[in-house]
Amino acid sequence: MDDERSGGLSPTSLSGKRILFGVTGSIAAYKAAGWVRELTTRSALVTVIMTAAAKRFVSAMTFGALSGNRVYSDMFAEQPEELMAHITLSREADVLLIAPATAHTISRLACGMADDLLSTVVLAAKIPIVVCPAMNTAMYSHPATRQNIDRLRELGYHVVPADSGELACGEEGSGRLPEWEIVQEKLIALFCPQDLLGKRIVITAGPTRESLDPARYLSNRSSGKMGYALARTAARRGAEVTLVSGPVALAAPHGVTTIQVVTAQQMHAQVLELSGAADIIVKAAAVSDFKPTTYRSQKIKKAQGFTSIAVEENPDILAELGRKRRKGSLLIGFAAESRNHEAEGRRKLLQKKADLVVVNDIMGSKTGFDVETNQVILVDAEKSKQLPLLSKEETANRIWDHILTL
Ligand code: PMT
């Protein structure tokens, strides 16, 4: 299956992408209507093909209204522009998404049948095809269905495994249409150059918390957004990503192994354990440099008088990685600076023996902690490169682009 890929920077959205959306006769067709809405709100261009059975669940008018385009279903339609629809539709699309995909449609595609418009388009298509099975658990686990799904994978189609949970028929088990976010990630990844394919990448994100007593801790303003954007974008570009995250209010990125930690000590232990097998380590976490010398097992009372906190240093994980890293691996640090940005970045590059330091200004209202954007300086052994103000996701893609030049 020769995938067509868009050139240029990895897109962080589906804007402008032409999605040919096949809908088949499952009760989950109503969810597909919501997915069309999700796509059009992201400025994707959606054209829907329905099987006859799909129209028994949701009307073509619904999909026409949501997509803003005519809906195709009949192979032998009268209108002239539809005469060659089975050829032209896929030529004018970037990806074919079939959701929900019934057991019947899956079996027809596995045999290469062309008995309706959708199955004929599949055979004529030269674009990536994503299939989302949805059916009753017994049907989904039936050997015939399993064989057909395996066959689709052999044909190079991207099958998104069904979800588990309560089904429309009231039974529990696998066979549910997956969550939209998972399918969206799959679609975005299809348009990303897989230039990090096979790379084992460890990323740290978020703050750490150093407890003082059962109620209080030392921490910082890191939200994890920068590190999570790095993890999400690396996974889309084919990397095998492990994210070691301090406590944040973000959902774990799809397709990423996320390990939650709280203290700098725990982050230190996890990262050192993972570092031996990593090709690239990116330290975006805001690790607390200090922790209270004493942990009070009871909540400190005001009456006890509380005027100072004795602290001691936490391990410098980046510095230790710089001393111990595997030959051939890459080590990327971040620098949260309020002044002398480039000089401080270069000092840390040398002092910590890193290959790249990403410097961000924590005083700006649109850069650094807990904002959606960042404006960083990339400092490596040869040069410094100032990036413009970008979303953290686009900043992450630029960081990966730069890492690939090292
Ligand atoms: O999470 P967000 O809200 O999106 O904010 C993003 C960010 C500002 C946290 C991020 O872009 C960033 O700058 N992270 C590094 C913050 C930090 O700790 O910078 P630093 O200059 O204090 O530390 C330098 C480097 O040493 C960092 O890679 C840090 O992970 C590492 N470090 C620091 C202390 C320590 N004990 N161990 C470490 O490994």
PDB file of C-alpha atoms and ligand atoms in Angstrom, residues 204-208 220-228 230 248 250 264 267-268 271 282-290 313-321 332-337 344 347-348 352 357-362 367-374 376 392, ligand 1:
ATOM      1  CA  THR A 204      10.218  13.915  31.367  1.00  0.00           C
ATOM      2  CA  ALA A 205       7.462  16.467  31.925  1.00  0.00           C
ATOM      3  CA  GLY A 206       5.727  18.482  34.593  1.00  0.00           C
ATOM      4  CA  PRO A 207       6.817  19.538  38.083  1.00  0.00           C
ATOM      5  CA  THR A 208       7.911  17.402  41.002  1.00  0.00           C
ATOM      6  CA  ASN A 220       6.692  24.895  40.708  1.00  0.00           C
ATOM      7  CA  ARG A 221       4.392  26.171  37.957  1.00  0.00           C
ATOM      8  CA  SER A 222       5.079  23.524  35.336  1.00  0.00           C
ATOM      9  CA  SER A 223       1.836  22.228  33.795  1.00  0.00           C
ATOM     10  CA  GLY A 224       3.484  19.489  31.716  1.00  0.00           C
ATOM     11  CA  LYS A 225       2.218  20.969  28.439  1.00  0.00           C
ATOM     12  CA  MET A 226       5.668  21.247  26.848  1.00  0.00           C
ATOM     13  CA  GLY A 227       6.693  17.705  27.729  1.00  0.00           C
ATOM     14  CA  TYR A 228       3.337  16.232  26.726  1.00  0.00           C
ATOM     15  CA  LEU A 230       6.981  16.494  22.850  1.00  0.00           C
ATOM     16  CA  VAL A 248      -0.201  17.384  36.059  1.00  0.00           C
ATOM     17  CA  LEU A 250      -3.284  16.531  31.457  1.00  0.00           C
ATOM     18  CA  ALA A 264      12.431  14.309  42.134  1.00  0.00           C
ATOM     19  CA  MET A 267      11.726  10.793  38.679  1.00  0.00           C
ATOM     20  CA  HIS A 268      15.470  10.231  39.111  1.00  0.00           C
ATOM     21  CA  VAL A 271      14.725   7.993  34.291  1.00  0.00           C
ATOM     22  CA  VAL A 282      14.508  14.856  26.599  1.00  0.00           C
ATOM     23  CA  LYS A 283      14.365  16.454  30.037  1.00  0.00           C
ATOM     24  CA  ALA A 284      11.475  18.894  29.843  1.00  0.00           C
ATOM     25  CA  ALA A 285      10.396  18.387  33.445  1.00  0.00           C
ATOM     26  CA  ALA A 286      10.812  21.157  36.015  1.00  0.00           C
ATOM     27  CA  VAL A 287      12.580  19.064  38.630  1.00  0.00           C
ATOM     28  CA  SER A 288      12.671  20.618  42.092  1.00  0.00           C
ATOM     29  CA  ASP A 289      16.297  21.385  42.910  1.00  0.00           C
ATOM     30  CA  PHE A 290      15.563  21.140  46.611  1.00  0.00           C
ATOM     31  CA  GLU A 313      19.566  19.319  47.216  1.00  0.00           C
ATOM     32  CA  ASN A 314      17.810  16.779  45.011  1.00  0.00           C
ATOM     33  CA  PRO A 315      19.850  14.727  42.531  1.00  0.00           C
ATOM     34  CA  ASP A 316      20.603  16.623  39.290  1.00  0.00           C
ATOM     35  CA  ILE A 317      19.174  14.048  36.890  1.00  0.00           C
ATOM     36  CA  LEU A 318      20.367  15.806  33.723  1.00  0.00           C
ATOM     37  CA  ALA A 319      23.916  16.124  35.020  1.00  0.00           C
ATOM     38  CA  GLU A 320      23.971  12.469  36.025  1.00  0.00           C
ATOM     39  CA  LEU A 321      22.642  11.408  32.619  1.00  0.00           C
ATOM     40  CA  ILE A 332      18.441  17.084  25.443  1.00  0.00           C
ATOM     41  CA  GLY A 333      18.005  19.419  28.387  1.00  0.00           C
ATOM     42  CA  PHE A 334      15.760  22.419  28.915  1.00  0.00           C
ATOM     43  CA  ALA A 335      16.684  25.678  30.617  1.00  0.00           C
ATOM     44  CA  ALA A 336      14.094  27.812  32.356  1.00  0.00           C
ATOM     45  CA  GLU A 337      15.742  31.223  32.430  1.00  0.00           C
ATOM     46  CA  GLU A 344      22.874  30.243  30.415  1.00  0.00           C
ATOM     47  CA  ARG A 347      26.679  27.015  30.079  1.00  0.00           C
ATOM     48  CA  LYS A 348      24.217  24.195  30.825  1.00  0.00           C
ATOM     49  CA  LYS A 352      25.660  18.890  31.808  1.00  0.00           C
ATOM     50  CA  VAL A 357      19.613  22.677  25.419  1.00  0.00           C
ATOM     51  CA  VAL A 358      16.201  24.238  24.764  1.00  0.00           C
ATOM     52  CA  VAL A 359      16.114  27.612  26.471  1.00  0.00           C
ATOM     53  CA  ASN A 360      12.809  29.226  27.322  1.00  0.00           C
ATOM     54  CA  ASP A 361      12.091  32.517  29.006  1.00  0.00           C
ATOM     55  CA  ILE A 362       9.905  32.021  32.075  1.00  0.00           C
ATOM     56  CA  THR A 367       6.407  31.505  27.056  1.00  0.00           C
ATOM     57  CA  GLY A 368       7.517  28.985  29.619  1.00  0.00           C
ATOM     58  CA  PHE A 369       5.269  27.720  32.387  1.00  0.00           C
ATOM     59  CA  ASP A 370       1.647  26.759  31.912  1.00  0.00           C
ATOM     60  CA  VAL A 371       0.856  28.512  28.626  1.00  0.00           C
ATOM     61  CA  GLU A 372      -0.071  27.023  25.242  1.00  0.00           C
ATOM     62  CA  THR A 373       2.835  28.671  23.414  1.00  0.00           C
ATOM     63  CA  ASN A 374       6.583  28.943  23.727  1.00  0.00           C
ATOM     64  CA  VAL A 376      12.719  28.885  22.566  1.00  0.00           C
ATOM     65  CA  LYS A 392       4.051  24.111  22.230  1.00  0.00           C
TER      66      LYS A 392
HETATM   67  O1  PMT B   1       5.390  22.286  31.729  1.00  0.00           O
HETATM   68  P1  PMT B   1       5.006  23.609  31.113  1.00  0.00           P
HETATM   69  O2  PMT B   1       4.002  24.347  31.920  1.00  0.00           O
HETATM   70  O3  PMT B   1       4.648  23.472  29.675  1.00  0.00           O
HETATM   71  O4  PMT B   1       6.329  24.542  31.167  1.00  0.00           O
HETATM   72  C1  PMT B   1       7.411  24.155  30.345  1.00  0.00           C
HETATM   73  C2  PMT B   1       8.722  24.315  31.116  1.00  0.00           C
HETATM   74  C3  PMT B   1       8.967  25.791  31.316  1.00  0.00           C
HETATM   75  C4  PMT B   1       8.669  23.594  32.428  1.00  0.00           C
HETATM   76  C5  PMT B   1       9.813  23.703  30.226  1.00  0.00           C
HETATM   77  O5  PMT B   1       9.815  24.320  28.958  1.00  0.00           O
HETATM   78  C6  PMT B   1      11.165  23.836  30.876  1.00  0.00           C
HETATM   79  O6  PMT B   1      11.845  24.834  30.758  1.00  0.00           O
HETATM   80  N1  PMT B   1      11.540  22.774  31.616  1.00  0.00           N
HETATM   81  C7  PMT B   1      12.792  22.779  32.387  1.00  0.00           C
HETATM   82  C8  PMT B   1      12.532  23.506  33.661  1.00  0.00           C
HETATM   83  C9  PMT B   1      13.749  23.409  34.547  1.00  0.00           C
HETATM   84  O7  PMT B   1      13.826  22.724  35.533  1.00  0.00           O
HETATM   85  O8  PMT B   1      14.753  24.146  34.004  1.00  0.00           O
HETATM   86  P2  PMT B   1      16.164  24.318  34.857  1.00  0.00           P
HETATM   87  O9  PMT B   1      16.954  25.344  34.096  1.00  0.00           O
HETATM   88  O10 PMT B   1      15.893  24.552  36.317  1.00  0.00           O
HETATM   89  O11 PMT B   1      16.825  22.855  34.706  1.00  0.00           O
HETATM   90  C10 PMT B   1      17.711  22.608  33.634  1.00  0.00           C
HETATM   91  C11 PMT B   1      17.567  21.175  33.174  1.00  0.00           C
HETATM   92  O12 PMT B   1      17.990  20.294  34.217  1.00  0.00           O
HETATM   93  C12 PMT B   1      16.155  20.749  32.788  1.00  0.00           C
HETATM   94  O13 PMT B   1      16.267  19.884  31.659  1.00  0.00           O
HETATM   95  C13 PMT B   1      15.682  19.952  33.987  1.00  0.00           C
HETATM   96  O14 PMT B   1      14.786  18.893  33.596  1.00  0.00           O
HETATM   97  C14 PMT B   1      16.986  19.370  34.501  1.00  0.00           C
HETATM   98  N2  PMT B   1      17.025  19.160  35.948  1.00  0.00           N
HETATM   99  C15 PMT B   1      16.896  20.210  36.797  1.00  0.00           C
HETATM  100  C16 PMT B   1      16.995  19.968  38.157  1.00  0.00           C
HETATM  101  C17 PMT B   1      17.242  18.648  38.626  1.00  0.00           C
HETATM  102  N3  PMT B   1      17.354  18.396  39.944  1.00  0.00           N
HETATM  103  N4  PMT B   1      17.373  17.626  37.744  1.00  0.00           N
HETATM  104  C18 PMT B   1      17.275  17.855  36.414  1.00  0.00           C
HETATM  105  O15 PMT B   1      17.375  16.945  35.614  1.00  0.00           O
END
